Short mmCIF file of C-alpha atoms and ligand atoms in Angstrom, two decimals:
data_model
loop_
_atom_site.label_atom_id
_atom_site.label_comp_id
_atom_site.label_asym_id
_atom_site.label_seq_id
_atom_site.Cartn_x
_atom_site.Cartn_y
_atom_site.Cartn_z
CA MET A 296 2.51 18.02 17.00
CA LYS A 297 -0.21 15.39 17.18
CA LYS A 298 0.54 12.00 15.65
CA LEU A 299 -1.53 11.22 12.57
CA VAL A 300 -1.38 7.74 11.02
CA PHE A 301 -2.98 6.68 7.75
CA LEU A 302 -3.69 3.09 6.75
CA THR A 303 -4.28 3.01 3.00
CA GLY A 304 -5.33 0.29 0.57
CA ALA A 305 -6.01 -0.19 -3.12
CA GLY A 306 -8.87 2.37 -3.07
CA MET A 307 -6.33 5.12 -2.31
CA SER A 308 -4.89 4.71 -5.80
CA ALA A 309 -8.15 4.01 -7.66
CA GLU A 310 -8.49 7.67 -8.74
CA SER A 311 -4.98 7.44 -10.20
CA GLY A 312 -6.20 4.69 -12.53
CA ILE A 313 -4.84 1.65 -10.67
CA SER A 314 -7.48 -1.06 -10.29
CA THR A 315 -8.53 -2.29 -6.86
CA PHE A 316 -8.91 -6.04 -6.41
CA ARG A 317 -12.69 -6.00 -6.63
CA ASP A 318 -13.20 -3.88 -9.71
CA ALA A 319 -10.12 -5.03 -11.54
CA GLY A 320 -12.15 -5.86 -14.63
CA GLY A 321 -10.42 -8.94 -15.86
CA LEU A 322 -6.90 -8.42 -14.56
CA TRP A 323 -7.23 -10.78 -11.63
CA GLU A 324 -9.36 -13.20 -13.66
CA LYS A 325 -6.65 -13.58 -16.25
CA TYR A 326 -4.07 -13.96 -13.49
CA PRO A 327 -5.63 -15.71 -10.48
CA VAL A 328 -4.44 -14.22 -7.22
CA GLN A 329 -3.11 -17.57 -5.99
CA GLN A 330 -0.85 -17.67 -9.06
CA VAL A 331 0.56 -14.13 -9.01
CA ALA A 332 0.36 -13.17 -5.34
CA SER A 333 1.55 -16.26 -3.47
CA ILE A 334 4.99 -17.70 -2.87
CA GLU A 335 3.76 -21.10 -4.15
CA GLY A 336 2.65 -19.44 -7.39
CA TYR A 337 6.11 -17.92 -7.82
CA TYR A 338 7.84 -21.29 -7.31
CA ARG A 339 5.38 -22.92 -9.73
CA ASP A 340 5.92 -20.44 -12.56
CA PRO A 341 8.48 -17.70 -11.85
CA GLU A 342 8.43 -16.38 -15.41
CA LEU A 343 4.67 -15.77 -15.40
CA VAL A 344 4.85 -14.00 -12.03
CA ILE A 345 7.86 -11.88 -13.04
CA THR A 346 6.09 -10.89 -16.28
CA PHE A 347 2.91 -9.98 -14.38
CA TYR A 348 4.82 -7.54 -12.13
CA ASN A 349 6.77 -6.16 -15.13
CA GLN A 350 3.37 -5.24 -16.61
CA ARG A 351 2.17 -3.72 -13.32
CA ARG A 352 5.33 -1.57 -13.19
CA LYS A 353 4.82 -0.35 -16.75
CA GLN A 354 1.22 0.56 -15.85
CA LEU A 355 2.32 2.35 -12.65
CA LEU A 356 4.72 4.57 -14.58
CA GLU A 357 1.74 5.89 -16.58
CA CYS A 358 -0.08 6.91 -13.36
CA LEU A 359 0.16 10.04 -11.23
CA PRO A 360 -0.70 10.67 -7.58
CA ASN A 361 -4.28 11.89 -7.10
CA GLU A 362 -5.73 14.68 -4.96
CA GLY A 363 -6.08 12.24 -2.05
CA HIS A 364 -2.37 11.35 -2.08
CA ARG A 365 -1.53 15.07 -2.29
CA ILE A 366 -3.66 16.03 0.72
CA VAL A 367 -2.29 13.09 2.74
CA ALA A 368 1.20 14.51 2.08
CA GLU A 369 0.03 18.06 2.89
CA MET A 370 -1.03 16.92 6.39
CA GLU A 371 2.70 16.94 7.34
CA LYS A 372 2.33 20.74 7.72
CA TRP A 373 0.11 20.28 10.76
CA PHE A 374 0.76 16.75 12.05
CA ASP A 375 3.54 14.27 12.70
CA THR A 376 2.33 12.04 9.88
CA THR A 377 3.02 8.41 8.99
CA VAL A 378 1.46 6.54 6.09
CA VAL A 379 1.12 2.77 6.46
CA THR A 380 0.10 1.39 3.09
CA GLN A 381 -0.90 -1.99 1.74
CA ASN A 382 -0.22 -0.63 -1.73
CA ILE A 383 2.86 -1.57 -3.65
CA ASP A 384 2.78 1.56 -5.83
CA ASN A 385 4.92 4.60 -4.98
CA LEU A 386 2.23 7.27 -5.38
CA HIS A 387 2.37 8.42 -1.72
CA GLU A 388 6.09 9.11 -2.12
CA LYS A 389 5.54 10.82 -5.48
CA ALA A 390 2.94 13.07 -3.84
CA GLY A 391 5.52 14.10 -1.21
CA SER A 392 4.82 11.91 1.84
CA SER A 393 8.08 11.46 3.72
CA HIS A 394 7.28 8.61 6.12
CA VAL A 395 5.73 5.70 4.24
CA ILE A 396 5.70 2.12 5.57
CA HIS A 397 4.92 -0.40 2.82
CA LEU A 398 3.42 -3.52 4.40
CA HIS A 399 3.26 -5.51 1.16
CA GLY A 400 6.47 -4.45 -0.55
CA GLU A 401 7.31 -2.00 -3.31
CA LEU A 402 6.64 -2.54 -6.99
CA MET A 403 9.61 -0.48 -8.17
CA LYS A 404 12.04 -2.64 -6.16
CA ALA A 405 13.56 -6.06 -6.77
CA THR A 406 15.19 -8.50 -4.40
CA SER A 407 16.68 -11.95 -3.84
CA SER A 408 14.61 -15.11 -4.35
CA ARG A 409 16.65 -16.80 -1.59
CA ASN A 410 16.23 -14.15 1.11
CA PRO A 411 13.78 -11.43 0.03
CA ASN A 412 14.24 -9.34 3.19
CA ASP A 413 18.05 -9.15 2.98
CA SER A 414 18.56 -5.38 2.66
CA ARG A 415 21.84 -5.94 0.74
CA CYS A 416 19.83 -7.54 -2.08
CA ILE A 417 17.03 -4.96 -2.39
CA THR A 418 17.48 -2.64 -5.38
CA THR A 419 15.32 -0.01 -7.07
CA LEU A 420 14.65 -0.67 -10.74
CA PRO A 421 15.34 2.25 -13.09
CA GLU A 422 12.20 3.97 -14.45
CA GLU A 423 13.65 3.86 -17.98
CA ARG A 424 13.96 0.06 -17.83
CA PRO A 425 11.78 -1.20 -15.00
CA PHE A 426 11.85 -4.89 -15.88
CA ILE A 427 13.15 -8.13 -14.37
CA LYS A 428 14.16 -11.03 -16.63
CA ILE A 429 14.71 -14.69 -15.91
CA GLY A 430 18.47 -14.93 -15.40
CA ASP A 431 18.85 -11.51 -13.71
CA LYS A 432 20.72 -12.04 -10.45
CA ALA A 433 20.38 -10.46 -7.00
CA ALA A 434 23.54 -9.56 -5.01
CA ASP A 435 23.54 -13.05 -3.43
CA GLY A 436 23.53 -14.77 -6.83
CA SER A 437 19.90 -15.95 -6.70
CA GLN A 438 17.24 -15.08 -9.29
CA LEU A 439 16.09 -11.46 -8.94
CA ARG A 440 12.38 -11.29 -8.03
CA PRO A 441 9.82 -8.56 -7.33
CA PHE A 442 10.08 -7.03 -3.83
CA ILE A 443 6.50 -7.94 -2.98
CA VAL A 444 5.20 -9.64 0.15
CA TRP A 445 3.18 -12.52 -1.23
CA PHE A 446 0.57 -14.63 0.53
CA GLY A 447 2.47 -17.25 2.50
CA GLU A 448 5.34 -14.86 3.37
CA SER A 449 6.07 -12.94 6.55
CA VAL A 450 5.22 -9.24 6.82
CA PRO A 451 8.33 -7.73 8.43
CA MET A 452 7.05 -4.14 8.30
CA MET A 453 4.11 -5.07 10.55
CA GLU A 454 6.19 -4.38 13.66
CA PRO A 455 7.05 -0.72 12.88
CA ALA A 456 3.46 -0.24 11.65
CA ILE A 457 2.07 -1.55 14.98
CA GLU A 458 4.34 0.87 16.88
CA LYS A 459 2.97 3.79 14.86
CA ALA A 460 -0.64 2.62 15.29
CA MET A 461 -0.15 2.42 19.07
CA GLU A 462 1.18 6.00 19.22
CA ALA A 463 -1.50 7.54 16.96
CA ASP A 464 -3.68 10.41 18.21
CA ILE A 465 -5.64 10.26 14.95
CA PHE A 466 -5.92 7.12 12.80
CA VAL A 467 -7.38 7.32 9.30
CA VAL A 468 -8.24 4.32 7.10
CA ILE A 469 -8.60 5.01 3.35
CA GLY A 470 -9.74 2.65 0.60
CA THR A 471 -9.24 -0.79 2.07
CA SER A 472 -11.79 -3.56 2.45
CA LEU A 473 -9.83 -4.69 5.54
CA ASN A 474 -9.85 -8.28 4.28
CA VAL A 475 -6.13 -8.91 4.17
CA TYR A 476 -4.41 -9.85 7.43
CA PRO A 477 -2.28 -8.98 9.33
CA ALA A 478 -2.72 -5.43 7.90
CA ALA A 479 -6.42 -5.27 8.82
CA GLY A 480 -5.50 -6.12 12.43
CA LEU A 481 -3.64 -2.80 12.84
CA LEU A 482 -6.90 -1.17 13.94
CA ASN A 483 -6.79 -3.34 17.07
CA TYR A 484 -3.63 -1.56 18.22
CA VAL A 485 -5.08 1.94 18.06
CA ARG A 486 -5.70 3.42 21.52
CA PRO A 487 -9.36 3.81 22.51
CA THR A 488 -8.76 7.56 23.02
CA ALA A 489 -7.52 8.07 19.45
CA LYS A 490 -9.86 9.58 16.87
CA LEU A 491 -10.75 7.12 14.10
CA TYR A 492 -11.83 7.98 10.55
CA LEU A 493 -12.64 5.87 7.50
CA ILE A 494 -12.75 7.26 3.95
CA ASP A 495 -14.33 4.85 1.46
CA PRO A 496 -17.25 5.20 -0.99
CA LYS A 497 -18.36 1.67 0.00
CA PRO A 498 -17.16 1.23 3.58
CA ALA A 499 -16.42 -2.32 4.71
CA SER A 500 -19.16 -3.68 6.96
CA ALA A 501 -16.48 -4.93 9.36
CA VAL A 502 -15.73 -1.40 10.51
CA SER A 503 -19.08 0.34 10.22
CA ALA A 504 -20.18 -1.06 13.57
CA SER A 505 -17.26 0.29 15.57
CA ASN A 506 -16.54 3.74 16.95
CA ILE A 507 -15.40 5.33 13.72
CA HIS A 508 -16.27 8.53 11.83
CA ILE A 509 -17.13 7.39 8.31
CA ILE A 510 -16.65 9.70 5.32
CA LYS A 511 -18.46 7.91 2.51
CA LYS A 512 -16.51 9.42 -0.37
CA GLY A 513 -13.60 8.64 -2.66
CA ALA A 514 -10.04 9.39 -1.57
CA GLY A 515 -9.80 12.89 -3.12
CA GLU A 516 -13.14 14.32 -1.94
CA GLY A 517 -12.86 12.42 1.35
CA MET A 518 -9.42 13.88 2.11
CA LYS A 519 -10.71 17.40 1.37
CA GLU A 520 -13.43 16.86 3.98
CA LEU A 521 -11.00 15.37 6.50
CA ARG A 522 -8.50 18.24 6.02
CA GLN A 523 -11.31 20.66 6.87
CA LEU A 524 -12.30 18.68 9.98
CA LEU A 525 -8.77 18.21 11.30
CA THR A 526 -7.38 21.67 10.61
CA GLU A 527 -10.42 23.36 12.20
CA GLU A 528 -9.35 21.90 15.54
CA ILE A 529 -5.72 23.09 15.45
P1 NAD B 255 -9.60 -4.07 -1.90
O1 NAD B 255 -9.65 -4.06 -3.40
O2 NAD B 255 -9.99 -5.30 -1.19
O3 NAD B 255 -10.54 -2.90 -1.35
C1 NAD B 255 -10.52 -1.63 -1.94
C2 NAD B 255 -11.39 -0.67 -1.15
O4 NAD B 255 -11.26 0.60 -1.77
C3 NAD B 255 -12.89 -1.04 -1.14
O5 NAD B 255 -13.39 -0.96 0.17
C4 NAD B 255 -13.50 0.03 -2.05
O6 NAD B 255 -14.82 0.40 -1.65
C5 NAD B 255 -12.54 1.20 -1.86
N1 NAD B 255 -12.50 2.18 -2.94
C6 NAD B 255 -12.84 2.03 -4.25
N2 NAD B 255 -12.68 3.19 -4.91
C7 NAD B 255 -12.23 4.10 -3.99
C8 NAD B 255 -11.88 5.48 -4.06
N3 NAD B 255 -11.97 6.16 -5.20
N4 NAD B 255 -11.45 6.09 -2.93
C9 NAD B 255 -11.36 5.42 -1.76
N5 NAD B 255 -11.69 4.11 -1.64
C10 NAD B 255 -12.12 3.47 -2.74
O7 NAD B 255 -8.16 -3.54 -1.53
P2 NAD B 255 -7.27 -3.73 -0.22
O8 NAD B 255 -8.12 -3.73 1.00
O9 NAD B 255 -6.18 -2.73 -0.32
O10 NAD B 255 -6.68 -5.19 -0.34
C11 NAD B 255 -6.22 -5.67 -1.54
C12 NAD B 255 -4.74 -6.08 -1.57
O11 NAD B 255 -4.35 -5.84 -2.92
C13 NAD B 255 -3.80 -5.28 -0.72
O12 NAD B 255 -3.00 -6.19 -0.09
C14 NAD B 255 -2.97 -4.45 -1.70
O13 NAD B 255 -1.60 -4.60 -1.39
C15 NAD B 255 -3.17 -5.11 -3.05
N6 NAD B 255 -3.37 -4.14 -4.17
C16 NAD B 255 -2.55 -3.05 -4.29
C17 NAD B 255 -2.76 -2.11 -5.30
C18 NAD B 255 -1.82 -0.91 -5.41
O14 NAD B 255 -0.66 -1.02 -5.01
N7 NAD B 255 -2.28 0.24 -5.88
C19 NAD B 255 -3.82 -2.28 -6.22
C20 NAD B 255 -4.63 -3.43 -6.09
C21 NAD B 255 -4.40 -4.36 -5.05
#
């Protein structure tokens, strides 16, 4: 089976009703990114940051995977498929994808404030009560915090993601402005012989110049077109 790797960003989940950064419509204005998505912001005001992610979790539980997520999962029928995502939602998993690498953490999980990457401290929050409170403790006794990779923190899943990118026969980017590093740098590891595709209604100018087949559509319609293109060749 050929190796197919997806790199997905916020646009992948837009059709599920989760705002991207750019068209967030107030969300990121009310909560500046430096406050809710950086380690300094968390140290400055842990309660505000914990509350912000409690709200994001509540919103996520009202959302369902979209057609794009479903077709990404369906590709496992024909390809050895890995999804590398910058998204913290779990919609790829809910759609049935079995190999998902989350570069920026997972919204439904919580971890230690002292050592966020200590696997003994990472827990999944129950869907019936998906909240963290000040005073909740991780297994190491420190304050429980969202399992999110914030600006200013290391990205431990980059290494397995790079390995997958290097092995890819087909590499597909969906719904990311490719502004956030190191995730955006993954493209540099893809072999020159691999086939490259980008699905985005407003493709980032950074990639339009390179050797990439651009499908200028949203995730659902774009994945329908890509399924047609890729399965024709099998
Ligand atoms: P971004 O907001 O910078 O870019 C989103 C991209 O998606 C844009 O290029 C836009 O044209 C495209 N897009 C919009 N609607 C689309 C659709 N229907 N189908 C396909 N593409 C569409 O997002 P980013 O590049 O992922 O970077 C933002 C950071 O924010 C990431 O680190 C990510 O972790 C985080 N984030 C995550 C979520 C989530 O988990 N769902 C949501 C918002 C932000």
